[in-house]
Amino acid sequence: MAPHELRRPFKRPAISDQQRRRDLALIRQTQQRSDSQNRARRLASSLFDLPSHSFPDACQADFPDNVDVGYAIALEQSPELEASSPTVRHLDFVQASKLKGSAARHWFARQLMLTEWMIDVPPNLDRDWYVFARPAGKRCFVVSSNGSTVSRLRNGSVLHHFPSSLPNGARTKEISAPSHVYCILDCIFHEPDQTYYVIDMVCWRGYSLYDCSAEFRFFWLNSKLSETGACNPPSTYHRYRFSVVPIYDCNRIGLHKAYTGGFAFVKDGLLFYNRHAHYQTGNTPLALVWKDELCSQYVLDTDSEGHVPAEQQVVLELQDDGKLTTSDDPPILFGCLEKEIIQKAGNFLRFSVIDECVRIVDGKLELGDLKFVGKANRARAFADSYSKVFFQYTARHSPLQFQDLIASLDPNLDENSESNDMEMID
Amino acid sequence: MAMEITQILLNAQSIDAASRKHAEESLKQFQDQNFPSFLLSLSGELANNEKPVDSRKLAGLILKNTLDAKEQHRKNELAQRWLSLDASVKAQVKACLLQTLSSPVPDARSTASQVIAKIAGIELPQKQWPELIGILLSNIHQLQPHVKQATLETLGYLCEEVSPEVADQDQVNKILTAVVQGMNASEGNNDVRLAATRALYNALGFAQANFSNDMERDYIMRVVCEATLSPEVKIRQAAFECLVAISTTYYDKLASYMQDIFNITAKAVREDEEPVALQAIEFWSSICDEEIDILDEYGSDFTADSDIHCFYFIKQALPALVPMLLETLLKQEEGQDQDEGAWNIAMAGGTCLGLVARTVGDDIVPLVMPFIEENITKPDWRQREAATYAFGSILEGPSPEKLTPIVNVALNFMLTALMKDPNDHVKDTTAWTLGRIFEFMHGSTVETSVITRENCHQILTVLLQSMKDVPNVAEKACGALYFLVQGYEDSGSASPLSPFFHDIIQALLSVTHRDDAGESRLRTAAYESLNEVVRCSTEETAPTVMQLVPVIMMELHQTLEAQKLSMDEREKQNELQGLLCGCLQVIIQKLGSAESSKYAFMQYADQLMELFLRVFACRNATVHEEAMLAIGALAYAAGQNFVKYMQGFYPYLEMGLQNFEEYQVCAITVGVVGDICRALEEKILPFCDGIMTHLLKDLSSNLLHRSVKPPIFSCFGDIALAIGENFEKYLIYAMPMLQSAAELSAHAATVDDEMLEYTNQLRNGILEAYSGIFQGFKNSPKTQLLMPFAPHILQFLDSLYNEKDMDDVVMKAAIGVLGDLADTLGTNAGPLINQSVSSKDFLEECLSSDDHLIKESADWAKLAITRAISG
């Protein structure tokens, strides 16, 4: 039995560079395997709707033909997938987050779920709907990824670029989440207290909530957001506070709380969300907004100076053939421009409504002749929706009142009973 | 034959190659024709005192080799062969061996004792040869010292071969009593005492119960400590080795002996011969190891059920320990920096000082600073070097707050010393110390770096200059640069290194071309630093890295052109190819992963692949490994375009998958298959039959190192994810293998940490396979094919949850599989999922986990299950 070796490494790093290369390669492989897994897990659920016709060619050029997008491209090129899967035209968020400039604006402008304006009270308001006060402010998408957080307005332009405590929302020393993780929140930025009020959760830690009911999304939002510290006061790595808005069942009590209750924010109307509805990009009748003077300073649309114009104004999109349409899908036709006035198709134009010409036929609004005011603000990415035009019209003439909402509730329904609520699966 | 065996054994050691070869063949023939008779001849030869010592020794050695091999599979075969022999043959061999223990020839005795231990290692676990220990113990009471000595040596080897569970406590007590008595000062014969001391070293693992008994432990410790004072140096050394082993095995039992041990070790360090002094220092180093581990454990997750307790021995010994270690630093040997194998008291003392600093942190600083201040400017180089080494040693451990003011003052001094000190030894240590400063006091994790934009330029100038110094100093300067650069890894686009980037690369390339770059591993250090420079390059400096590509490719090309090399030159060439492939791998990964550089870089892909394929033609494992890793990175960068290289590369891929011998290469090749799957996706399909065949063969082979098996399972998942429902035809092979591996790993008897770690790696691989298969089949009309496997998989998840011994990685993978199963099978699996424990309790536990990766997977699983159950 010979003496035992006791030599220790001397003036040597604890680990050789060769071992480091091996380790790094293993880390890379593990990371990429987990990326592939995550991609696969998201395939059917968290890809964004991206109608190919609305995707400008310019931004295709932003993607080199490589493996990252190879996957998205392969999907697009594969005919049998196209036939069988509704997700064919989808582009992964991760790739979209690499978009820059106008391509990014264009893309993000189409991701928000847009509420319709409440023209009449939907049936079963108390069974199937939630109500909550809408904070006054700028509606925006907040995306945390790659160690930073970006908020984008409805038109896709960037509002803030900032560090936050959202997963992967800041470059801090502690790793808060793996690199591929991202979150997307539907928010309203409330200027007076510099707070992002989160009104919906779209993606959380890379997992999509698109195909989940509002009920589940709100549950997830309320349980997950505060865990991250995003609701804490601002600090170095967390520039803006996030906050949730109290959401009520749309019964008598809930409606009253939302309507008359005091909140940390300035109210701008009430939002109604159907609890079974999935998150859907674009306009949806399953999420509604309603306002009156008591709960909003902005019931009637203002012009660029902030004044309420004497006549109702609408912004419509001018199509190639001269048709003037709303932002709805499919668009609603509200008029037609004669050829000589057409300057450039695709522009958003502002018109005054001539009350005398307006007619309501079978519950449908027809505007009749319109008075051309001018081009809409350059930042506009959308025309007005049909429901907005309709709501603005009734608001000026025979508004839908809070009493109407209360009256629509089923008097037989016990307000304290939860028995009609859908059970949440735990 | 028996008559000739002596001559054959002697011929086998002849200097004449022909007669040696002939003898070896005869032995082989004899063994093949009649194995029992072969063994009897050999054991007879070994036992026969009339025979020459050389033939007896070789006979014993061959005997030993028929019983044991390094490779586990072979080892099992040999054990089985021995056990299946006729009982009378075994008895005769054993009798001869035991008889040899009394031989007057020391070499014969020693050989016999080793063979006896090997047989014991095979038979005792089978409850055979029960009388062995009794026979050996009765030998101890013999009066002849040489029999005693041989018997103790046998007991020592036996304890090394046999695991403690095999012996019953009564036998253990008797063995220990015999050994400790043999060590006692009253034992007059030094050979006996030495053999006993060495035997104790191996027997310590058996002494668990005895060390828990105060009286017995006191006695053993007293005898060991006394043996450290023996007049015989070998006994003192062996006794200190025992102390070192005790310090790790019985750390928690040492408190009452520490004062005495300190006195003994201090005396040895100051006065004894070097081999003894080195062991005495090693005692303190290993106490540091223990306490660092325990304190790490405290820091990470010290929970109520954690029973390790830190006694803070080092903290208590500090005031006396540090001066003792500082003294050793002055005992340097000339030229120790040029000698790869050097290990002396100054090196051991300095290393121990570094460990002490890591153990106690801030407390060491005031004890070392006066020594540094007093010696660092002395005319004697030994004093300057010792002071510098002391400084470098304490840079890891103390807090930045404590060190920053000191380092701020010292930095300039060090830079000047590296340029101006007349002594190479001092410069070597200075450059090393600078590297340590950059490693621990600079970088994104350090609150305020000691490196500023202002001094960065000066530091670089000094380092680049120093890279032209003698090889050992230049090597340390490269090492320092490595850590300087590493500190800027996360600095983003505005790296302060950017303006000097080109100069740094040029300087490193010049180092690789130095004629003496082969000395002191200088060339390796230069390439390693170059790799780090590449890793830390930014978008701004990427063009410079791009220029490096053709340069390194040309170097690699040249090594492939070289012909008619001597063995020695070939070895050096291989080493260089390994370095170049490693460097290319780093470059590929860097440039290939960034959108901005990928396009321009990929123009080199064809040439790179050609070079790598030529490298594969060289037979050298390390180079293969590096080239394989480089190809993996290239595949990732090339994406679907990689398909054009597949035809040429596939044969080497196959070769790698069949390389059982160099299993590292096999493991890396398996990983690269994963890379290629992700790159090619369904385009890998034409190669899948071949790949799957090899992977399945690998899995069923006993020859392949077990560590490769978990990655193979993961690789199944990679393949399934890439080819989707086309994986259908492999299901009938892969699923049963996964299933049986899952059963095995779910209830593996996890005796030790190492086994548990392996079991968890295996579980993770299996789970990754399931994930890939489920996700691969998602949205396919064939998902029903997976239904039959769902009950078993859910059962596997349930049992993982119930076993409670999975690690975080497994937990994450397991809960992910639950989500994948729900996601792919949808409402069909709803009832099954509802029944399983894992879908409720396990999911709940994961949802409330602190580990964000587990939580993330659990969130996903919950969503998928919600959808599956609610339809």
PDB file of N, CA and C in Angstrom, chain A residues 1 3-4 6-8 10-12 17-18 20-22 24-25 28-29 32-33 36 40-41 64-66 68 173 178 181 205 207 212 216 220 224 227 426, chain B residues 157 201-202 241 279 282 289 340 342-343 347 389 428-429 444 482 528 531-532 535 595 599 622 625-626 636 671 675 678 718 771 778 820 853 855-856 860 863:
ATOM      1  N   MET A   1       0.849  -1.190   0.000  1.00  0.00           N
ATOM      2  CA  MET A   1       0.000   0.000   0.000  1.00  0.00           C
ATOM      3  C   MET A   1       0.883   1.237   0.000  1.00  0.00           C
ATOM      4  N   PRO A   3       1.936   5.260  -0.303  1.00  0.00           N
ATOM      5  CA  PRO A   3       1.345   6.485   0.246  1.00  0.00           C
ATOM      6  C   PRO A   3       0.310   7.056  -0.724  1.00  0.00           C
ATOM      7  N   HIS A   4      -0.668   7.734  -0.222  1.00  0.00           N
ATOM      8  CA  HIS A   4      -1.755   8.209  -1.067  1.00  0.00           C
ATOM      9  C   HIS A   4      -1.472   9.578  -1.648  1.00  0.00           C
ATOM     10  N   LEU A   6      -1.610  13.216  -2.693  1.00  0.00           N
ATOM     11  CA  LEU A   6      -2.293  14.330  -2.037  1.00  0.00           C
ATOM     12  C   LEU A   6      -2.099  15.641  -2.771  1.00  0.00           C
ATOM     13  N   ARG A   7      -1.618  15.542  -4.010  1.00  0.00           N
ATOM     14  CA  ARG A   7      -1.360  16.767  -4.748  1.00  0.00           C
ATOM     15  C   ARG A   7      -2.689  17.465  -5.066  1.00  0.00           C
ATOM     16  N   ARG A   8      -2.729  18.735  -4.837  1.00  0.00           N
ATOM     17  CA  ARG A   8      -3.926  19.505  -5.187  1.00  0.00           C
ATOM     18  C   ARG A   8      -3.605  20.433  -6.346  1.00  0.00           C
ATOM     19  N   PHE A  10      -2.626  23.460  -8.383  1.00  0.00           N
ATOM     20  CA  PHE A  10      -1.820  24.589  -7.916  1.00  0.00           C
ATOM     21  C   PHE A  10      -1.796  25.681  -8.979  1.00  0.00           C
ATOM     22  N   LYS A  11      -2.158  26.875  -8.596  1.00  0.00           N
ATOM     23  CA  LYS A  11      -2.225  28.010  -9.522  1.00  0.00           C
ATOM     24  C   LYS A  11      -3.016  27.651 -10.773  1.00  0.00           C
ATOM     25  N   ARG A  12      -4.078  26.893 -10.578  1.00  0.00           N
ATOM     26  CA  ARG A  12      -4.906  26.509 -11.713  1.00  0.00           C
ATOM     27  C   ARG A  12      -6.342  26.903 -11.415  1.00  0.00           C
ATOM     28  N   ASP A  17     -10.690  25.005 -19.396  1.00  0.00           N
ATOM     29  CA  ASP A  17     -11.522  25.587 -20.447  1.00  0.00           C
ATOM     30  C   ASP A  17     -12.181  24.495 -21.275  1.00  0.00           C
ATOM     31  N   GLN A  18     -11.501  23.361 -21.393  1.00  0.00           N
ATOM     32  CA  GLN A  18     -12.101  22.269 -22.171  1.00  0.00           C
ATOM     33  C   GLN A  18     -13.366  21.778 -21.479  1.00  0.00           C
ATOM     34  N   ARG A  20     -15.091  23.533 -19.562  1.00  0.00           N
ATOM     35  CA  ARG A  20     -16.050  24.629 -19.686  1.00  0.00           C
ATOM     36  C   ARG A  20     -16.752  24.561 -21.042  1.00  0.00           C
ATOM     37  N   ARG A  21     -15.970  24.264 -22.100  1.00  0.00           N
ATOM     38  CA  ARG A  21     -16.579  24.129 -23.432  1.00  0.00           C
ATOM     39  C   ARG A  21     -17.628  23.037 -23.416  1.00  0.00           C
ATOM     40  N   ARG A  22     -17.239  21.890 -22.796  1.00  0.00           N
ATOM     41  CA  ARG A  22     -18.172  20.770 -22.703  1.00  0.00           C
ATOM     42  C   ARG A  22     -19.432  21.193 -21.944  1.00  0.00           C
ATOM     43  N   LEU A  24     -20.594  24.196 -21.388  1.00  0.00           N
ATOM     44  CA  LEU A  24     -21.385  25.190 -22.104  1.00  0.00           C
ATOM     45  C   LEU A  24     -22.189  24.544 -23.220  1.00  0.00           C
ATOM     46  N   ALA A  25     -21.549  23.551 -23.895  1.00  0.00           N
ATOM     47  CA  ALA A  25     -22.271  22.857 -24.967  1.00  0.00           C
ATOM     48  C   ALA A  25     -23.474  22.127 -24.389  1.00  0.00           C
ATOM     49  N   ARG A  28     -26.084  24.609 -23.574  1.00  0.00           N
ATOM     50  CA  ARG A  28     -26.739  25.052 -24.806  1.00  0.00           C
ATOM     51  C   ARG A  28     -27.745  24.012 -25.263  1.00  0.00           C
ATOM     52  N   GLN A  29     -27.332  22.731 -25.242  1.00  0.00           N
ATOM     53  CA  GLN A  29     -28.239  21.684 -25.697  1.00  0.00           C
ATOM     54  C   GLN A  29     -29.468  21.580 -24.797  1.00  0.00           C
ATOM     55  N   GLN A  32     -31.670  24.489 -25.515  1.00  0.00           N
ATOM     56  CA  GLN A  32     -32.364  24.405 -26.793  1.00  0.00           C
ATOM     57  C   GLN A  32     -33.424  23.313 -26.774  1.00  0.00           C
ATOM     58  N   ARG A  33     -33.128  22.231 -26.036  1.00  0.00           N
ATOM     59  CA  ARG A  33     -34.143  21.189 -25.912  1.00  0.00           C
ATOM     60  C   ARG A  33     -35.366  21.770 -25.208  1.00  0.00           C
ATOM     61  N   SER A  36     -37.245  23.982 -27.521  1.00  0.00           N
ATOM     62  CA  SER A  36     -38.065  23.217 -28.468  1.00  0.00           C
ATOM     63  C   SER A  36     -39.320  22.713 -27.782  1.00  0.00           C
ATOM     64  N   ALA A  40     -43.048  23.597 -28.721  1.00  0.00           N
ATOM     65  CA  ALA A  40     -44.043  22.578 -29.027  1.00  0.00           C
ATOM     66  C   ALA A  40     -45.258  22.738 -28.133  1.00  0.00           C
ATOM     67  N   ARG A  41     -45.007  23.059 -26.874  1.00  0.00           N
ATOM     68  CA  ARG A  41     -46.113  23.199 -25.944  1.00  0.00           C
ATOM     69  C   ARG A  41     -46.990  24.393 -26.287  1.00  0.00           C
ATOM     70  N   PRO A  64     -33.866  36.482 -41.432  1.00  0.00           N
ATOM     71  CA  PRO A  64     -33.052  35.666 -42.321  1.00  0.00           C
ATOM     72  C   PRO A  64     -33.676  34.266 -42.360  1.00  0.00           C
ATOM     73  N   ASP A  65     -33.385  33.579 -43.436  1.00  0.00           N
ATOM     74  CA  ASP A  65     -33.962  32.250 -43.573  1.00  0.00           C
ATOM     75  C   ASP A  65     -33.168  31.283 -42.726  1.00  0.00           C
ATOM     76  N   ASN A  66     -33.464  31.247 -41.460  1.00  0.00           N
ATOM     77  CA  ASN A  66     -32.670  30.389 -40.598  1.00  0.00           C
ATOM     78  C   ASN A  66     -33.578  29.540 -39.737  1.00  0.00           C
ATOM     79  N   ASP A  68     -34.486  29.691 -36.667  1.00  0.00           N
ATOM     80  CA  ASP A  68     -35.450  30.291 -35.756  1.00  0.00           C
ATOM     81  C   ASP A  68     -36.820  30.459 -36.378  1.00  0.00           C
ATOM     82  N   LYS A 173     -29.341  40.976 -11.210  1.00  0.00           N
ATOM     83  CA  LYS A 173     -28.326  39.961 -10.939  1.00  0.00           C
ATOM     84  C   LYS A 173     -28.955  38.615 -10.675  1.00  0.00           C
ATOM     85  N   PRO A 178     -36.028  31.923 -16.803  1.00  0.00           N
ATOM     86  CA  PRO A 178     -35.174  31.540 -17.925  1.00  0.00           C
ATOM     87  C   PRO A 178     -35.383  32.475 -19.106  1.00  0.00           C
ATOM     88  N   VAL A 181     -38.521  32.992 -21.344  1.00  0.00           N
ATOM     89  CA  VAL A 181     -39.792  33.337 -20.718  1.00  0.00           C
ATOM     90  C   VAL A 181     -40.211  34.756 -21.067  1.00  0.00           C
ATOM     91  N   ARG A 205     -45.345  33.809 -18.298  1.00  0.00           N
ATOM     92  CA  ARG A 205     -44.173  32.935 -18.314  1.00  0.00           C
ATOM     93  C   ARG A 205     -44.135  32.070 -19.562  1.00  0.00           C
ATOM     94  N   TYR A 207     -46.500  30.963 -21.344  1.00  0.00           N
ATOM     95  CA  TYR A 207     -47.660  30.141 -21.647  1.00  0.00           C
ATOM     96  C   TYR A 207     -48.855  31.001 -21.972  1.00  0.00           C
ATOM     97  N   CYS A 212     -58.057  30.360 -22.920  1.00  0.00           N
ATOM     98  CA  CYS A 212     -58.676  30.151 -21.617  1.00  0.00           C
ATOM     99  C   CYS A 212     -59.805  31.142 -21.432  1.00  0.00           C
ATOM    100  N   PHE A 216     -60.870  32.018 -16.010  1.00  0.00           N
ATOM    101  CA  PHE A 216     -59.568  31.457 -15.677  1.00  0.00           C
ATOM    102  C   PHE A 216     -58.473  32.513 -15.764  1.00  0.00           C
ATOM    103  N   TRP A 220     -56.014  33.554 -12.817  1.00  0.00           N
ATOM    104  CA  TRP A 220     -54.559  33.445 -12.996  1.00  0.00           C
ATOM    105  C   TRP A 220     -53.899  34.792 -12.731  1.00  0.00           C
ATOM    106  N   LYS A 224     -51.143  35.199  -9.900  1.00  0.00           N
ATOM    107  CA  LYS A 224     -49.745  35.176 -10.348  1.00  0.00           C
ATOM    108  C   LYS A 224     -49.051  36.533 -10.268  1.00  0.00           C
ATOM    109  N   GLU A 227     -47.215  37.563  -7.093  1.00  0.00           N
ATOM    110  CA  GLU A 227     -46.071  36.717  -6.732  1.00  0.00           C
ATOM    111  C   GLU A 227     -44.749  37.287  -7.229  1.00  0.00           C
ATOM    112  N   ASP A 426     -59.512  23.146 -10.264  1.00  0.00           N
ATOM    113  CA  ASP A 426     -58.220  23.361  -9.579  1.00  0.00           C
ATOM    114  C   ASP A 426     -57.305  22.191  -9.770  1.00  0.00           C
TER     115      ASP A 426
ATOM    116  N   TYR B 157      -5.555  -4.741   2.707  1.00  0.00           N
ATOM    117  CA  TYR B 157      -6.067  -4.901   1.343  1.00  0.00           C
ATOM    118  C   TYR B 157      -7.510  -5.378   1.370  1.00  0.00           C
ATOM    119  N   TYR B 201      -5.658   2.612   7.792  1.00  0.00           N
ATOM    120  CA  TYR B 201      -6.149   3.593   6.812  1.00  0.00           C
ATOM    121  C   TYR B 201      -7.352   3.024   6.055  1.00  0.00           C
ATOM    122  N   ASN B 202      -7.227   1.757   5.608  1.00  0.00           N
ATOM    123  CA  ASN B 202      -8.328   1.142   4.873  1.00  0.00           C
ATOM    124  C   ASN B 202      -9.456   0.675   5.785  1.00  0.00           C
ATOM    125  N   GLU B 241      -1.492  10.034   7.333  1.00  0.00           N
ATOM    126  CA  GLU B 241      -2.501   9.687   6.326  1.00  0.00           C
ATOM    127  C   GLU B 241      -3.785   9.227   7.006  1.00  0.00           C
ATOM    128  N   GLN B 279       1.639  15.694   4.595  1.00  0.00           N
ATOM    129  CA  GLN B 279       0.422  15.072   5.121  1.00  0.00           C
ATOM    130  C   GLN B 279      -0.162  15.896   6.262  1.00  0.00           C
ATOM    131  N   GLU B 282      -1.989  18.597   4.789  1.00  0.00           N
ATOM    132  CA  GLU B 282      -3.181  18.050   4.146  1.00  0.00           C
ATOM    133  C   GLU B 282      -4.316  17.847   5.163  1.00  0.00           C
ATOM    134  N   ASP B 289     -11.913  21.612   3.614  1.00  0.00           N
ATOM    135  CA  ASP B 289     -12.870  21.043   2.645  1.00  0.00           C
ATOM    136  C   ASP B 289     -14.187  20.718   3.330  1.00  0.00           C
ATOM    137  N   GLU B 340       5.847  20.489 -13.931  1.00  0.00           N
ATOM    138  CA  GLU B 340       4.415  20.148 -13.856  1.00  0.00           C
ATOM    139  C   GLU B 340       4.084  19.297 -12.629  1.00  0.00           C
ATOM    140  N   ALA B 342       5.593  19.151  -9.719  1.00  0.00           N
ATOM    141  CA  ALA B 342       6.112  19.603  -8.424  1.00  0.00           C
ATOM    142  C   ALA B 342       5.010  19.698  -7.376  1.00  0.00           C
ATOM    143  N   TRP B 343       5.347  19.315  -6.174  1.00  0.00           N
ATOM    144  CA  TRP B 343       4.437  19.491  -5.038  1.00  0.00           C
ATOM    145  C   TRP B 343       5.299  19.548  -3.794  1.00  0.00           C
ATOM    146  N   MET B 347       3.985  24.955  -1.693  1.00  0.00           N
ATOM    147  CA  MET B 347       2.772  24.866  -2.512  1.00  0.00           C
ATOM    148  C   MET B 347       1.593  24.358  -1.679  1.00  0.00           C
ATOM    149  N   TYR B 389       2.231  35.419  -2.927  1.00  0.00           N
ATOM    150  CA  TYR B 389       1.419  34.204  -2.930  1.00  0.00           C
ATOM    151  C   TYR B 389       0.362  34.257  -1.826  1.00  0.00           C
ATOM    152  N   ASP B 428       5.731  35.111 -11.952  1.00  0.00           N
ATOM    153  CA  ASP B 428       4.730  34.048 -12.141  1.00  0.00           C
ATOM    154  C   ASP B 428       3.607  34.203 -11.122  1.00  0.00           C
ATOM    155  N   THR B 429       4.015  34.320  -9.861  1.00  0.00           N
ATOM    156  CA  THR B 429       3.017  34.431  -8.798  1.00  0.00           C
ATOM    157  C   THR B 429       2.244  35.749  -8.890  1.00  0.00           C
ATOM    158  N   SER B 444     -19.666  41.248 -13.427  1.00  0.00           N
ATOM    159  CA  SER B 444     -21.009  41.790 -13.219  1.00  0.00           C
ATOM    160  C   SER B 444     -21.577  41.425 -11.853  1.00  0.00           C
ATOM    161  N   TYR B 482      -7.721  35.946 -19.214  1.00  0.00           N
ATOM    162  CA  TYR B 482      -8.942  35.142 -19.270  1.00  0.00           C
ATOM    163  C   TYR B 482      -9.984  35.697 -18.301  1.00  0.00           C
ATOM    164  N   GLU B 528      -7.125  29.126 -24.718  1.00  0.00           N
ATOM    165  CA  GLU B 528      -8.235  29.242 -23.764  1.00  0.00           C
ATOM    166  C   GLU B 528      -8.637  30.697 -23.579  1.00  0.00           C
ATOM    167  N   ASN B 531     -10.473  31.845 -26.565  1.00  0.00           N
ATOM    168  CA  ASN B 531     -11.869  31.388 -26.497  1.00  0.00           C
ATOM    169  C   ASN B 531     -12.710  32.326 -25.648  1.00  0.00           C
ATOM    170  N   GLU B 532     -12.138  32.722 -24.525  1.00  0.00           N
ATOM    171  CA  GLU B 532     -12.907  33.585 -23.627  1.00  0.00           C
ATOM    172  C   GLU B 532     -13.113  34.957 -24.257  1.00  0.00           C
ATOM    173  N   ARG B 535     -15.943  34.507 -26.586  1.00  0.00           N
ATOM    174  CA  ARG B 535     -17.220  34.382 -25.868  1.00  0.00           C
ATOM    175  C   ARG B 535     -17.728  35.744 -25.405  1.00  0.00           C
ATOM    176  N   GLU B 595     -28.130  36.943 -34.693  1.00  0.00           N
ATOM    177  CA  GLU B 595     -28.740  37.213 -35.993  1.00  0.00           C
ATOM    178  C   GLU B 595     -27.827  38.076 -36.856  1.00  0.00           C
ATOM    179  N   TYR B 599     -25.355  35.373 -40.873  1.00  0.00           N
ATOM    180  CA  TYR B 599     -25.301  35.306 -42.328  1.00  0.00           C
ATOM    181  C   TYR B 599     -23.882  35.298 -42.853  1.00  0.00           C
ATOM    182  N   THR B 622      -9.866  12.985 -27.944  1.00  0.00           N
ATOM    183  CA  THR B 622     -10.083  14.372 -27.553  1.00  0.00           C
ATOM    184  C   THR B 622     -10.453  15.222 -28.756  1.00  0.00           C
ATOM    185  N   GLU B 625     -13.928  14.588 -29.907  1.00  0.00           N
ATOM    186  CA  GLU B 625     -14.877  15.222 -29.010  1.00  0.00           C
ATOM    187  C   GLU B 625     -15.056  16.695 -29.364  1.00  0.00           C
ATOM    188  N   GLU B 626     -13.913  17.375 -29.557  1.00  0.00           N
ATOM    189  CA  GLU B 626     -13.960  18.804 -29.862  1.00  0.00           C
ATOM    190  C   GLU B 626     -14.634  19.051 -31.210  1.00  0.00           C
ATOM    191  N   TYR B 636     -26.652  23.803 -35.257  1.00  0.00           N
ATOM    192  CA  TYR B 636     -27.614  24.721 -34.676  1.00  0.00           C
ATOM    193  C   TYR B 636     -27.668  26.018 -35.479  1.00  0.00           C
ATOM    194  N   GLY B 671     -25.485  13.836 -27.875  1.00  0.00           N
ATOM    195  CA  GLY B 671     -25.924  15.226 -27.740  1.00  0.00           C
ATOM    196  C   GLY B 671     -26.024  15.923 -29.094  1.00  0.00           C
ATOM    197  N   ASP B 675     -28.818  18.070 -31.379  1.00  0.00           N
ATOM    198  CA  ASP B 675     -28.636  19.336 -32.105  1.00  0.00           C
ATOM    199  C   ASP B 675     -29.154  19.219 -33.528  1.00  0.00           C
ATOM    200  N   ARG B 678     -32.903  19.189 -33.869  1.00  0.00           N
ATOM    201  CA  ARG B 678     -33.517  20.507 -33.750  1.00  0.00           C
ATOM    202  C   ARG B 678     -33.247  21.352 -34.981  1.00  0.00           C
ATOM    203  N   ASP B 718     -35.756  14.095 -28.503  1.00  0.00           N
ATOM    204  CA  ASP B 718     -35.360  15.039 -29.557  1.00  0.00           C
ATOM    205  C   ASP B 718     -35.808  14.529 -30.921  1.00  0.00           C
ATOM    206  N   SER B 771     -41.828  13.471 -22.985  1.00  0.00           N
ATOM    207  CA  SER B 771     -42.263  14.799 -23.409  1.00  0.00           C
ATOM    208  C   SER B 771     -42.162  14.952 -24.917  1.00  0.00           C
ATOM    209  N   LYS B 778     -48.512  15.464 -31.077  1.00  0.00           N
ATOM    210  CA  LYS B 778     -49.641  16.370 -30.864  1.00  0.00           C
ATOM    211  C   LYS B 778     -50.253  16.765 -32.206  1.00  0.00           C
ATOM    212  N   ASP B 820     -47.885  17.459 -20.917  1.00  0.00           N
ATOM    213  CA  ASP B 820     -47.803  16.997 -22.297  1.00  0.00           C
ATOM    214  C   ASP B 820     -48.809  15.890 -22.559  1.00  0.00           C
ATOM    215  N   LEU B 853     -38.605  27.366 -12.465  1.00  0.00           N
ATOM    216  CA  LEU B 853     -38.731  26.443 -13.603  1.00  0.00           C
ATOM    217  C   LEU B 853     -39.799  25.387 -13.329  1.00  0.00           C
ATOM    218  N   LYS B 855     -42.293  25.758 -11.247  1.00  0.00           N
ATOM    219  CA  LYS B 855     -43.570  26.463 -11.232  1.00  0.00           C
ATOM    220  C   LYS B 855     -44.073  26.701 -12.649  1.00  0.00           C
ATOM    221  N   GLU B 856     -43.125  27.080 -13.498  1.00  0.00           N
ATOM    222  CA  GLU B 856     -43.488  27.362 -14.872  1.00  0.00           C
ATOM    223  C   GLU B 856     -44.062  26.120 -15.544  1.00  0.00           C
ATOM    224  N   TRP B 860     -47.957  25.331 -16.801  1.00  0.00           N
ATOM    225  CA  TRP B 860     -48.291  24.759 -18.105  1.00  0.00           C
ATOM    226  C   TRP B 860     -49.152  23.513 -17.929  1.00  0.00           C
ATOM    227  N   LEU B 863     -52.682  24.335 -16.987  1.00  0.00           N
ATOM    228  CA  LEU B 863     -53.453  24.809 -18.133  1.00  0.00           C
ATOM    229  C   LEU B 863     -53.883  23.644 -19.017  1.00  0.00           C
TER     230      LEU B 863
END
